[in-house]
Amino acid sequence: MRYFWTLIWSLLLSNMAFYVLASMQGGAFDFAKASTFGVVFAVFILIIGAVLPNEAETAE
């Protein structure tokens, strides 16, 4: 479920950002580019989540 929700949220947020930026610039919204960016962003986030440690190590 973690992968599913990461993909859904990244697609929604990237499409929203691309739409707003295209509207501000007076350009056309490109769904394919925004969705591709969302998938790449989701993969990047999942890789970062896998690399980072789960809890901080304490020196005893």
mmCIF file of N, CA and C in Angstrom:
data_model
loop_
_atom_site.group_PDB
_atom_site.id
_atom_site.type_symbol
_atom_site.label_atom_id
_atom_site.label_comp_id
_atom_site.label_asym_id
_atom_site.label_seq_id
_atom_site.Cartn_x
_atom_site.Cartn_y
_atom_site.Cartn_z
ATOM 1 N N MET A 1 0.820 -1.198 0.000
ATOM 2 C CA MET A 1 0.000 0.000 0.000
ATOM 3 C C MET A 1 0.864 1.262 0.000
ATOM 4 N N ARG A 2 2.062 1.166 0.598
ATOM 5 C CA ARG A 2 2.933 2.332 0.657
ATOM 6 C C ARG A 2 3.303 2.783 -0.752
ATOM 7 N N TYR A 3 3.600 1.828 -1.626
ATOM 8 C CA TYR A 3 3.977 2.167 -3.000
ATOM 9 C C TYR A 3 2.788 2.746 -3.774
ATOM 10 N N PHE A 4 1.628 2.179 -3.546
ATOM 11 C CA PHE A 4 0.415 2.638 -4.221
ATOM 12 C C PHE A 4 0.102 4.089 -3.863
ATOM 13 N N TRP A 5 0.098 4.409 -2.578
ATOM 14 C CA TRP A 5 -0.243 5.770 -2.150
ATOM 15 C C TRP A 5 0.837 6.774 -2.534
ATOM 16 N N THR A 6 2.088 6.335 -2.528
ATOM 17 C CA THR A 6 3.161 7.224 -2.978
ATOM 18 C C THR A 6 2.970 7.581 -4.437
ATOM 19 N N LEU A 7 2.629 6.602 -5.251
ATOM 20 C CA LEU A 7 2.401 6.850 -6.676
ATOM 21 C C LEU A 7 1.182 7.747 -6.892
ATOM 22 N N ILE A 8 0.097 7.466 -6.201
ATOM 23 C CA ILE A 8 -1.125 8.271 -6.360
ATOM 24 C C ILE A 8 -0.870 9.729 -5.969
ATOM 25 N N TRP A 9 -0.266 9.946 -4.801
ATOM 26 C CA TRP A 9 -0.022 11.315 -4.339
ATOM 27 C C TRP A 9 0.962 12.051 -5.238
ATOM 28 N N SER A 10 1.997 11.366 -5.693
ATOM 29 C CA SER A 10 2.957 12.041 -6.570
ATOM 30 C C SER A 10 2.309 12.391 -7.906
ATOM 31 N N LEU A 11 1.440 11.527 -8.425
ATOM 32 C CA LEU A 11 0.732 11.859 -9.667
ATOM 33 C C LEU A 11 -0.205 13.053 -9.476
ATOM 34 N N LEU A 12 -0.948 13.042 -8.376
ATOM 35 C CA LEU A 12 -1.875 14.150 -8.119
ATOM 36 C C LEU A 12 -1.141 15.476 -7.936
ATOM 37 N N LEU A 13 -0.102 15.464 -7.122
ATOM 38 C CA LEU A 13 0.619 16.703 -6.845
ATOM 39 C C LEU A 13 1.387 17.216 -8.058
ATOM 40 N N SER A 14 1.983 16.321 -8.827
ATOM 41 C CA SER A 14 2.721 16.782 -10.009
ATOM 42 C C SER A 14 1.769 17.315 -11.075
ATOM 43 N N ASN A 15 0.631 16.655 -11.277
ATOM 44 C CA ASN A 15 -0.338 17.161 -12.251
ATOM 45 C C ASN A 15 -0.908 18.508 -11.815
ATOM 46 N N MET A 16 -1.165 18.658 -10.522
ATOM 47 C CA MET A 16 -1.659 19.940 -10.016
ATOM 48 C C MET A 16 -0.629 21.044 -10.239
ATOM 49 N N ALA A 17 0.635 20.754 -9.912
ATOM 50 C CA ALA A 17 1.683 21.758 -10.077
ATOM 51 C C ALA A 17 1.882 22.115 -11.553
ATOM 52 N N PHE A 18 1.886 21.126 -12.421
ATOM 53 C CA PHE A 18 2.040 21.394 -13.856
ATOM 54 C C PHE A 18 0.867 22.208 -14.393
ATOM 55 N N TYR A 19 -0.352 21.908 -13.920
ATOM 56 C CA TYR A 19 -1.525 22.651 -14.377
ATOM 57 C C TYR A 19 -1.461 24.115 -13.936
ATOM 58 N N VAL A 20 -1.109 24.333 -12.681
ATOM 59 C CA VAL A 20 -1.029 25.701 -12.160
ATOM 60 C C VAL A 20 0.062 26.485 -12.885
ATOM 61 N N LEU A 21 1.231 25.880 -13.056
ATOM 62 C CA LEU A 21 2.319 26.574 -13.740
ATOM 63 C C LEU A 21 1.982 26.857 -15.202
ATOM 64 N N ALA A 22 1.323 25.914 -15.875
ATOM 65 C CA ALA A 22 0.918 26.144 -17.271
ATOM 66 C C ALA A 22 -0.113 27.266 -17.352
ATOM 67 N N SER A 23 -1.024 27.312 -16.393
ATOM 68 C CA SER A 23 -2.030 28.372 -16.392
ATOM 69 C C SER A 23 -1.397 29.736 -16.124
ATOM 70 N N MET A 24 -0.424 29.785 -15.238
ATOM 71 C CA MET A 24 0.234 31.050 -14.925
ATOM 72 C C MET A 24 1.050 31.568 -16.107
ATOM 73 N N GLN A 25 1.600 30.645 -16.887
ATOM 74 C CA GLN A 25 2.414 31.043 -18.037
ATOM 75 C C GLN A 25 1.580 31.221 -19.299
ATOM 76 N N GLY A 26 0.320 30.852 -19.257
ATOM 77 C CA GLY A 26 -0.537 30.964 -20.424
ATOM 78 C C GLY A 26 -0.307 29.853 -21.434
ATOM 79 N N GLY A 27 0.316 28.763 -21.011
ATOM 80 C CA GLY A 27 0.608 27.637 -21.896
ATOM 81 C C GLY A 27 -0.448 26.556 -21.801
ATOM 82 N N ALA A 28 -0.189 25.479 -22.508
ATOM 83 C CA ALA A 28 -1.118 24.345 -22.517
ATOM 84 C C ALA A 28 -0.652 23.301 -21.503
ATOM 85 N N PHE A 29 -1.605 22.668 -20.843
ATOM 86 C CA PHE A 29 -1.318 21.612 -19.878
ATOM 87 C C PHE A 29 -1.062 20.314 -20.625
ATOM 88 N N ASP A 30 0.052 19.665 -20.324
ATOM 89 C CA ASP A 30 0.401 18.394 -20.956
ATOM 90 C C ASP A 30 0.339 17.289 -19.908
ATOM 91 N N PHE A 31 -0.722 16.487 -19.992
ATOM 92 C CA PHE A 31 -0.957 15.433 -19.003
ATOM 93 C C PHE A 31 0.146 14.383 -19.030
ATOM 94 N N ALA A 32 0.636 14.045 -20.209
ATOM 95 C CA ALA A 32 1.663 13.000 -20.330
ATOM 96 C C ALA A 32 2.967 13.416 -19.643
ATOM 97 N N LYS A 33 3.395 14.648 -19.852
ATOM 98 C CA LYS A 33 4.624 15.122 -19.209
ATOM 99 C C LYS A 33 4.462 15.185 -17.699
ATOM 100 N N ALA A 34 3.329 15.675 -17.239
ATOM 101 C CA ALA A 34 3.085 15.789 -15.805
ATOM 102 C C ALA A 34 3.034 14.407 -15.153
ATOM 103 N N SER A 35 2.418 13.455 -15.808
ATOM 104 C CA SER A 35 2.327 12.107 -15.248
ATOM 105 C C SER A 35 3.675 11.406 -15.262
ATOM 106 N N THR A 36 4.445 11.619 -16.311
ATOM 107 C CA THR A 36 5.791 11.047 -16.362
ATOM 108 C C THR A 36 6.648 11.603 -15.239
ATOM 109 N N PHE A 37 6.569 12.900 -15.033
ATOM 110 C CA PHE A 37 7.301 13.515 -13.925
ATOM 111 C C PHE A 37 6.833 12.941 -12.592
ATOM 112 N N GLY A 38 5.532 12.707 -12.441
ATOM 113 C CA GLY A 38 4.995 12.141 -11.201
ATOM 114 C C GLY A 38 5.524 10.747 -10.922
ATOM 115 N N VAL A 39 5.631 9.930 -11.943
ATOM 116 C CA VAL A 39 6.157 8.573 -11.766
ATOM 117 C C VAL A 39 7.641 8.623 -11.401
ATOM 118 N N VAL A 40 8.402 9.475 -12.085
ATOM 119 C CA VAL A 40 9.830 9.620 -11.773
ATOM 120 C C VAL A 40 10.005 10.133 -10.347
ATOM 121 N N PHE A 41 9.187 11.087 -9.948
ATOM 122 C CA PHE A 41 9.239 11.629 -8.596
ATOM 123 C C PHE A 41 8.911 10.545 -7.564
ATOM 124 N N ALA A 42 7.907 9.705 -7.843
ATOM 125 C CA ALA A 42 7.534 8.630 -6.921
ATOM 126 C C ALA A 42 8.682 7.634 -6.757
ATOM 127 N N VAL A 43 9.325 7.272 -7.850
ATOM 128 C CA VAL A 43 10.450 6.340 -7.773
ATOM 129 C C VAL A 43 11.583 6.961 -6.965
ATOM 130 N N PHE A 44 11.842 8.235 -7.191
ATOM 131 C CA PHE A 44 12.885 8.939 -6.442
ATOM 132 C C PHE A 44 12.572 8.940 -4.949
ATOM 133 N N ILE A 45 11.348 9.215 -4.578
ATOM 134 C CA ILE A 45 10.938 9.233 -3.172
ATOM 135 C C ILE A 45 11.060 7.840 -2.555
ATOM 136 N N LEU A 46 10.669 6.809 -3.290
ATOM 137 C CA LEU A 46 10.770 5.445 -2.765
ATOM 138 C C LEU A 46 12.227 5.025 -2.569
ATOM 139 N N ILE A 47 13.109 5.457 -3.468
ATOM 140 C CA ILE A 47 14.527 5.148 -3.320
ATOM 141 C C ILE A 47 15.097 5.848 -2.086
ATOM 142 N N ILE A 48 14.745 7.111 -1.912
ATOM 143 C CA ILE A 48 15.218 7.849 -0.730
ATOM 144 C C ILE A 48 14.703 7.181 0.548
ATOM 145 N N GLY A 49 13.455 6.753 0.551
ATOM 146 C CA GLY A 49 12.895 6.076 1.719
ATOM 147 C C GLY A 49 13.583 4.763 2.027
ATOM 148 N N ALA A 50 14.067 4.062 1.000
ATOM 149 C CA ALA A 50 14.756 2.788 1.209
ATOM 150 C C ALA A 50 16.184 2.996 1.701
ATOM 151 N N VAL A 51 16.794 4.104 1.319
ATOM 152 C CA VAL A 51 18.192 4.353 1.673
ATOM 153 C C VAL A 51 18.329 4.917 3.084
ATOM 154 N N LEU A 52 17.424 5.767 3.487
ATOM 155 C CA LEU A 52 17.519 6.394 4.808
ATOM 156 C C LEU A 52 17.267 5.368 5.914
ATOM 157 N N PRO A 53 17.948 5.510 7.038
ATOM 158 C CA PRO A 53 17.719 4.578 8.157
ATOM 159 C C PRO A 53 16.351 4.827 8.793
ATOM 160 N N ASN A 54 15.803 3.773 9.378
ATOM 161 C CA ASN A 54 14.469 3.872 9.990
ATOM 162 C C ASN A 54 14.481 4.621 11.309
ATOM 163 N N GLU A 55 15.507 4.428 12.114
ATOM 164 C CA GLU A 55 15.567 5.117 13.401
ATOM 165 C C GLU A 55 16.994 5.590 13.655
ATOM 166 N N ALA A 56 17.100 6.607 14.444
ATOM 167 C CA ALA A 56 18.408 7.175 14.718
ATOM 168 C C ALA A 56 19.205 6.260 15.631
ATOM 169 N N GLU A 57 20.478 6.136 15.342
ATOM 170 C CA GLU A 57 21.337 5.327 16.190
ATOM 171 C C GLU A 57 21.845 6.205 17.336
ATOM 172 N N THR A 58 21.817 5.655 18.516
ATOM 173 C CA THR A 58 22.279 6.415 19.681
ATOM 174 C C THR A 58 23.598 5.838 20.163
ATOM 175 N N ALA A 59 24.480 6.707 20.572
ATOM 176 C CA ALA A 59 25.771 6.296 21.125
ATOM 177 C C ALA A 59 25.595 6.056 22.613
ATOM 178 N N GLU A 60 25.910 4.852 23.047
ATOM 179 C CA GLU A 60 25.758 4.525 24.471
ATOM 180 C C GLU A 60 27.090 4.361 25.131
#
